Amino acid sequence: DAGVIQSPRHEVTEMGQEVTLRCKPISGHDYLFWYRQTMMRGLELLIYFNNNVPIDDSGMPEDRFSAKMPNASFSTLKIQPSEPRDSAVYFCASRRQGNTGELFFGEGSRLTVL
Amino acid sequence: QQPVQSPQAVILREGEDAVINCSSSKALYSVHWYRQKHGEAPVFLMILLKGGEQKGHEKISASFNEKKQQSSLYLTASQLSYSGTYFCGTDQSGGKLIFGQGTELSVKP
Protein backbone atom coordinates (compact mmCIF):
# COMPACT_ATOMS: atom_id res chain seq x y z
CA ASP A 1 0.00 0.00 0.00
CA ALA A 2 1.36 3.42 -0.95
CA GLY A 3 0.15 5.13 2.20
CA VAL A 4 -1.32 8.61 2.40
CA ILE A 5 0.20 10.81 -0.28
CA GLN A 6 0.46 14.57 0.09
CA SER A 7 1.70 17.23 -2.27
CA PRO A 8 3.56 19.47 -2.37
CA ARG A 9 6.02 18.49 0.36
CA HIS A 10 7.28 22.04 0.61
CA GLU A 11 5.71 25.29 -0.50
CA VAL A 12 7.11 28.78 -0.17
CA THR A 13 4.82 31.58 -1.23
CA GLU A 14 4.25 35.24 -0.68
CA MET A 15 1.53 36.75 1.41
CA GLY A 16 -1.70 37.13 -0.52
CA GLN A 17 -1.11 34.21 -2.85
CA GLU A 18 -3.43 31.23 -3.10
CA VAL A 19 -2.15 27.91 -1.76
CA THR A 20 -3.59 24.50 -2.59
CA LEU A 21 -2.51 21.38 -0.70
CA ARG A 22 -3.46 17.96 -1.99
CA CYS A 23 -4.04 14.59 -0.41
CA LYS A 24 -4.67 11.06 -1.62
CA PRO A 25 -5.90 8.83 1.24
CA ILE A 26 -5.30 5.11 1.53
CA SER A 27 -7.71 3.17 -0.65
CA GLY A 28 -10.65 1.83 1.31
CA HIS A 29 -10.37 4.35 4.13
CA ASP A 30 -13.60 6.13 4.94
CA TYR A 31 -12.32 9.03 7.04
CA LEU A 32 -10.00 11.80 5.97
CA PHE A 33 -8.57 14.41 8.33
CA TRP A 34 -6.64 17.63 7.80
CA TYR A 35 -4.41 18.74 10.68
CA ARG A 36 -2.12 21.74 11.07
CA GLN A 37 0.98 21.56 13.24
CA THR A 38 2.86 24.50 14.73
CA MET A 39 5.11 24.83 17.76
CA MET A 40 2.60 27.09 19.48
CA ARG A 41 -0.63 25.20 18.81
CA GLY A 42 0.52 21.60 18.37
CA LEU A 43 -1.57 19.31 16.15
CA GLU A 44 -4.85 21.09 15.41
CA LEU A 45 -7.72 19.37 13.69
CA LEU A 46 -8.97 21.61 10.89
CA ILE A 47 -11.65 19.48 9.25
CA TYR A 48 -12.59 15.87 8.71
CA PHE A 49 -14.64 13.98 6.14
CA ASN A 50 -16.55 10.71 6.30
CA ASN A 51 -17.35 9.09 2.98
CA ASN A 52 -16.39 12.32 1.19
CA VAL A 53 -18.81 14.42 3.26
CA PRO A 54 -17.44 17.16 5.55
CA ILE A 55 -18.52 16.26 9.09
CA ASP A 56 -16.86 18.90 11.26
CA ASP A 57 -15.09 22.02 10.02
CA SER A 58 -15.12 23.86 13.33
CA GLY A 59 -11.33 23.87 13.40
CA MET A 60 -10.97 25.79 10.14
CA PRO A 61 -9.48 29.09 11.32
CA GLU A 62 -11.39 31.47 9.08
CA ASP A 63 -13.05 31.92 5.73
CA ARG A 64 -9.70 32.04 3.99
CA PHE A 65 -9.50 28.25 4.48
CA SER A 66 -11.59 25.79 2.52
CA ALA A 67 -11.44 22.04 1.97
CA LYS A 68 -13.05 19.72 -0.51
CA MET A 69 -13.24 16.00 -1.12
CA PRO A 70 -14.74 15.49 -4.58
CA ASN A 71 -14.20 11.71 -4.47
CA ALA A 72 -12.89 8.96 -2.21
CA SER A 73 -9.34 9.25 -3.47
CA PHE A 74 -8.67 12.98 -3.42
CA SER A 75 -8.95 15.97 -1.13
CA THR A 76 -7.69 19.55 -1.23
CA LEU A 77 -7.09 22.22 1.38
CA LYS A 78 -7.02 25.72 -0.01
CA ILE A 79 -5.88 28.95 1.61
CA GLN A 80 -6.81 32.17 -0.15
CA PRO A 81 -5.31 34.65 0.47
CA SER A 82 -2.42 33.24 2.47
CA GLU A 83 -0.85 35.08 5.42
CA PRO A 84 2.46 34.59 7.26
CA ARG A 85 0.63 33.16 10.29
CA ASP A 86 -0.55 30.27 8.10
CA SER A 87 3.02 28.98 7.98
CA ALA A 88 2.92 25.45 9.41
CA VAL A 89 3.11 21.78 8.51
CA TYR A 90 -0.22 20.52 7.21
CA PHE A 91 -0.91 16.82 7.62
CA CYS A 92 -3.52 14.75 5.91
CA ALA A 93 -4.51 11.47 7.57
CA SER A 94 -6.98 8.69 6.85
CA ARG A 95 -8.54 5.76 8.68
CA ARG A 96 -11.14 3.06 8.23
CA GLN A 97 -14.71 3.24 9.47
CA GLY A 98 -15.24 2.20 13.09
CA ASN A 99 -13.51 3.15 16.30
CA THR A 100 -10.73 0.60 16.04
CA GLY A 101 -8.98 2.21 13.12
CA GLU A 102 -5.56 3.70 13.55
CA LEU A 103 -4.84 6.97 11.83
CA PHE A 104 -2.32 6.89 8.99
CA PHE A 105 -0.59 10.21 8.34
CA GLY A 106 0.89 11.52 5.16
CA GLU A 107 4.39 12.99 5.27
CA GLY A 108 3.00 16.50 5.53
CA SER A 109 3.20 19.69 3.49
CA ARG A 110 5.45 22.36 4.97
CA LEU A 111 4.07 25.77 4.09
CA THR A 112 6.04 28.98 4.46
CA VAL A 113 4.27 32.25 3.73
CA LEU A 114 6.63 35.22 3.43
CA GLN B 1 -12.07 19.83 23.71
CA GLN B 2 -8.33 19.21 23.53
CA PRO B 3 -6.99 16.57 25.95
CA VAL B 4 -4.35 17.67 28.43
CA GLN B 5 -1.01 15.88 28.52
CA SER B 6 1.56 15.88 31.29
CA PRO B 7 4.41 16.33 31.62
CA GLN B 8 5.19 18.64 28.68
CA ALA B 9 8.74 17.34 28.49
CA VAL B 10 10.86 14.67 30.14
CA ILE B 11 14.52 13.76 29.94
CA LEU B 12 15.60 10.21 30.70
CA ARG B 13 18.76 8.19 30.81
CA GLU B 14 18.75 4.97 28.82
CA GLY B 15 17.08 2.24 30.84
CA GLU B 16 14.91 4.55 32.95
CA ASP B 17 11.12 4.46 32.99
CA ALA B 18 8.61 7.20 32.23
CA VAL B 19 4.87 7.79 32.42
CA ILE B 20 2.93 10.19 30.22
CA ASN B 21 -0.58 11.12 31.23
CA CYS B 22 -3.54 12.22 29.14
CA SER B 23 -6.83 13.49 30.51
CA SER B 24 -10.05 14.72 28.96
CA SER B 25 -12.97 16.72 30.26
CA LYS B 26 -15.34 14.77 28.00
CA ALA B 27 -16.40 11.15 27.82
CA LEU B 28 -14.22 9.15 25.46
CA TYR B 29 -14.89 6.42 22.95
CA SER B 30 -11.24 5.56 22.62
CA VAL B 31 -7.72 6.85 23.18
CA HIS B 32 -4.91 6.70 20.63
CA TRP B 33 -1.17 7.11 21.25
CA TYR B 34 1.28 8.27 18.57
CA ARG B 35 4.98 9.06 18.46
CA GLN B 36 6.50 11.68 16.21
CA LYS B 37 10.19 11.95 15.41
CA HIS B 38 11.57 15.34 14.45
CA GLY B 39 10.69 16.22 10.86
CA GLU B 40 8.48 13.17 10.39
CA ALA B 41 4.78 12.36 10.59
CA PRO B 42 3.20 10.91 13.73
CA VAL B 43 3.21 7.13 13.84
CA PHE B 44 0.58 5.01 15.54
CA LEU B 45 1.56 3.15 18.72
CA MET B 46 -1.68 1.78 20.10
CA ILE B 47 -5.39 2.34 20.61
CA LEU B 48 -7.40 1.63 23.76
CA LEU B 49 -11.11 1.05 23.45
CA LYS B 50 -12.52 0.04 26.79
CA GLY B 51 -12.42 1.39 30.28
CA GLY B 52 -9.63 -0.21 32.24
CA GLU B 53 -8.08 -1.68 29.13
CA GLN B 54 -4.35 -2.10 28.98
CA LYS B 55 -2.27 -2.75 25.92
CA GLY B 56 1.37 -3.32 25.26
CA HIS B 57 3.78 -2.68 22.44
CA GLU B 58 7.29 -4.00 23.14
CA LYS B 59 8.25 -2.17 26.34
CA ILE B 60 5.60 0.49 25.84
CA SER B 61 2.19 -0.09 27.36
CA ALA B 62 -0.86 2.00 28.14
CA SER B 63 -3.96 2.03 30.28
CA PHE B 64 -7.34 3.69 29.87
CA ASN B 65 -9.58 4.58 32.78
CA GLU B 66 -12.92 5.33 31.17
CA LYS B 67 -14.54 6.62 34.36
CA LYS B 68 -11.78 9.11 35.03
CA GLN B 69 -11.45 9.92 31.32
CA GLN B 70 -7.72 9.40 31.60
CA SER B 71 -5.06 7.38 29.86
CA SER B 72 -1.42 6.79 30.71
CA LEU B 73 1.47 5.64 28.54
CA TYR B 74 4.22 3.66 30.26
CA LEU B 75 7.71 3.47 28.79
CA THR B 76 9.83 0.82 30.47
CA ALA B 77 13.60 0.52 30.26
CA SER B 78 13.75 3.35 27.73
CA GLN B 79 15.94 3.12 24.65
CA LEU B 80 17.49 5.89 22.58
CA SER B 81 14.97 5.11 19.85
CA TYR B 82 12.12 6.13 22.16
CA SER B 83 13.05 9.80 21.82
CA GLY B 84 10.39 11.90 20.16
CA THR B 85 7.15 13.67 20.88
CA TYR B 86 4.27 11.56 22.16
CA PHE B 87 0.69 12.54 21.45
CA CYS B 88 -2.49 11.18 22.85
CA GLY B 89 -5.53 11.45 20.63
CA THR B 90 -9.05 11.24 22.00
CA ASP B 91 -12.09 10.14 20.07
CA GLN B 92 -14.97 11.98 21.69
CA SER B 93 -17.76 11.53 19.20
CA GLY B 94 -17.25 8.49 17.10
CA GLY B 95 -14.68 9.55 14.58
CA LYS B 96 -13.37 12.99 15.49
CA LEU B 97 -9.80 12.58 16.75
CA ILE B 98 -8.36 15.46 18.79
CA PHE B 99 -4.73 15.48 19.92
CA GLY B 100 -3.11 16.77 23.07
CA GLN B 101 -0.23 19.24 23.00
CA GLY B 102 2.35 16.49 23.08
CA THR B 103 5.07 15.35 25.49
CA GLU B 104 8.64 15.69 24.31
CA LEU B 105 10.72 12.74 25.46
CA SER B 106 14.51 12.77 25.26
CA VAL B 107 16.48 9.65 26.07
CA LYS B 108 20.18 10.23 26.71
CA PRO B 109 22.92 7.59 26.67
Tab-separated table of C-alpha atoms in Angstrom, chain A residues 29 31 33 35 43 48 93-105, chain B residues 2-5 20-24 27-36 42-50 53 55 57 60-65 69-74 85-103:
chain	number	residue	atom	x	y	z
A	29	HIS	CA	-10.370	4.353	4.127
A	31	TYR	CA	-12.320	9.030	7.042
A	33	PHE	CA	-8.569	14.413	8.326
A	35	TYR	CA	-4.406	18.744	10.677
A	43	LEU	CA	-1.569	19.313	16.153
A	48	TYR	CA	-12.592	15.872	8.713
A	93	ALA	CA	-4.510	11.470	7.569
A	94	SER	CA	-6.975	8.693	6.854
A	95	ARG	CA	-8.539	5.758	8.680
A	96	ARG	CA	-11.139	3.063	8.232
A	97	GLN	CA	-14.711	3.237	9.472
A	98	GLY	CA	-15.243	2.197	13.087
A	99	ASN	CA	-13.512	3.147	16.300
A	100	THR	CA	-10.726	0.596	16.040
A	101	GLY	CA	-8.983	2.206	13.116
A	102	GLU	CA	-5.556	3.701	13.554
A	103	LEU	CA	-4.837	6.974	11.832
A	104	PHE	CA	-2.321	6.894	8.988
A	105	PHE	CA	-0.585	10.208	8.344
B	2	GLN	CA	-8.327	19.210	23.526
B	3	PRO	CA	-6.991	16.568	25.949
B	4	VAL	CA	-4.352	17.668	28.433
B	5	GLN	CA	-1.012	15.877	28.525
B	20	ILE	CA	2.934	10.192	30.222
B	21	ASN	CA	-0.585	11.120	31.227
B	22	CYS	CA	-3.540	12.225	29.141
B	23	SER	CA	-6.834	13.493	30.508
B	24	SER	CA	-10.047	14.723	28.963
B	27	ALA	CA	-16.404	11.148	27.824
B	28	LEU	CA	-14.218	9.154	25.459
B	29	TYR	CA	-14.888	6.424	22.948
B	30	SER	CA	-11.238	5.565	22.617
B	31	VAL	CA	-7.723	6.846	23.178
B	32	HIS	CA	-4.910	6.698	20.631
B	33	TRP	CA	-1.175	7.108	21.254
B	34	TYR	CA	1.280	8.267	18.570
B	35	ARG	CA	4.977	9.059	18.464
B	36	GLN	CA	6.498	11.684	16.209
B	42	PRO	CA	3.204	10.914	13.732
B	43	VAL	CA	3.212	7.131	13.842
B	44	PHE	CA	0.582	5.005	15.539
B	45	LEU	CA	1.561	3.153	18.722
B	46	MET	CA	-1.684	1.781	20.095
B	47	ILE	CA	-5.389	2.338	20.613
B	48	LEU	CA	-7.403	1.634	23.759
B	49	LEU	CA	-11.108	1.046	23.446
B	50	LYS	CA	-12.519	0.037	26.795
B	53	GLU	CA	-8.077	-1.681	29.129
B	55	LYS	CA	-2.275	-2.746	25.923
B	57	HIS	CA	3.783	-2.682	22.439
B	60	ILE	CA	5.605	0.490	25.842
B	61	SER	CA	2.193	-0.085	27.359
B	62	ALA	CA	-0.860	2.002	28.143
B	63	SER	CA	-3.958	2.034	30.282
B	64	PHE	CA	-7.339	3.688	29.874
B	65	ASN	CA	-9.583	4.575	32.782
B	69	GLN	CA	-11.450	9.918	31.319
B	70	GLN	CA	-7.724	9.395	31.597
B	71	SER	CA	-5.064	7.378	29.862
B	72	SER	CA	-1.418	6.794	30.713
B	73	LEU	CA	1.467	5.644	28.544
B	74	TYR	CA	4.216	3.661	30.256
B	85	THR	CA	7.149	13.667	20.883
B	86	TYR	CA	4.269	11.555	22.162
B	87	PHE	CA	0.693	12.538	21.452
B	88	CYS	CA	-2.494	11.176	22.855
B	89	GLY	CA	-5.534	11.451	20.631
B	90	THR	CA	-9.053	11.243	21.999
B	91	ASP	CA	-12.086	10.140	20.065
B	92	GLN	CA	-14.973	11.978	21.688
B	93	SER	CA	-17.764	11.527	19.200
B	94	GLY	CA	-17.249	8.488	17.103
B	95	GLY	CA	-14.680	9.546	14.579
B	96	LYS	CA	-13.373	12.989	15.485
B	97	LEU	CA	-9.801	12.585	16.747
B	98	ILE	CA	-8.361	15.463	18.788
B	99	PHE	CA	-4.730	15.476	19.916
B	100	GLY	CA	-3.107	16.774	23.067
B	101	GLN	CA	-0.232	19.238	23.003
B	102	GLY	CA	2.347	16.491	23.081
B	103	THR	CA	5.066	15.354	25.488
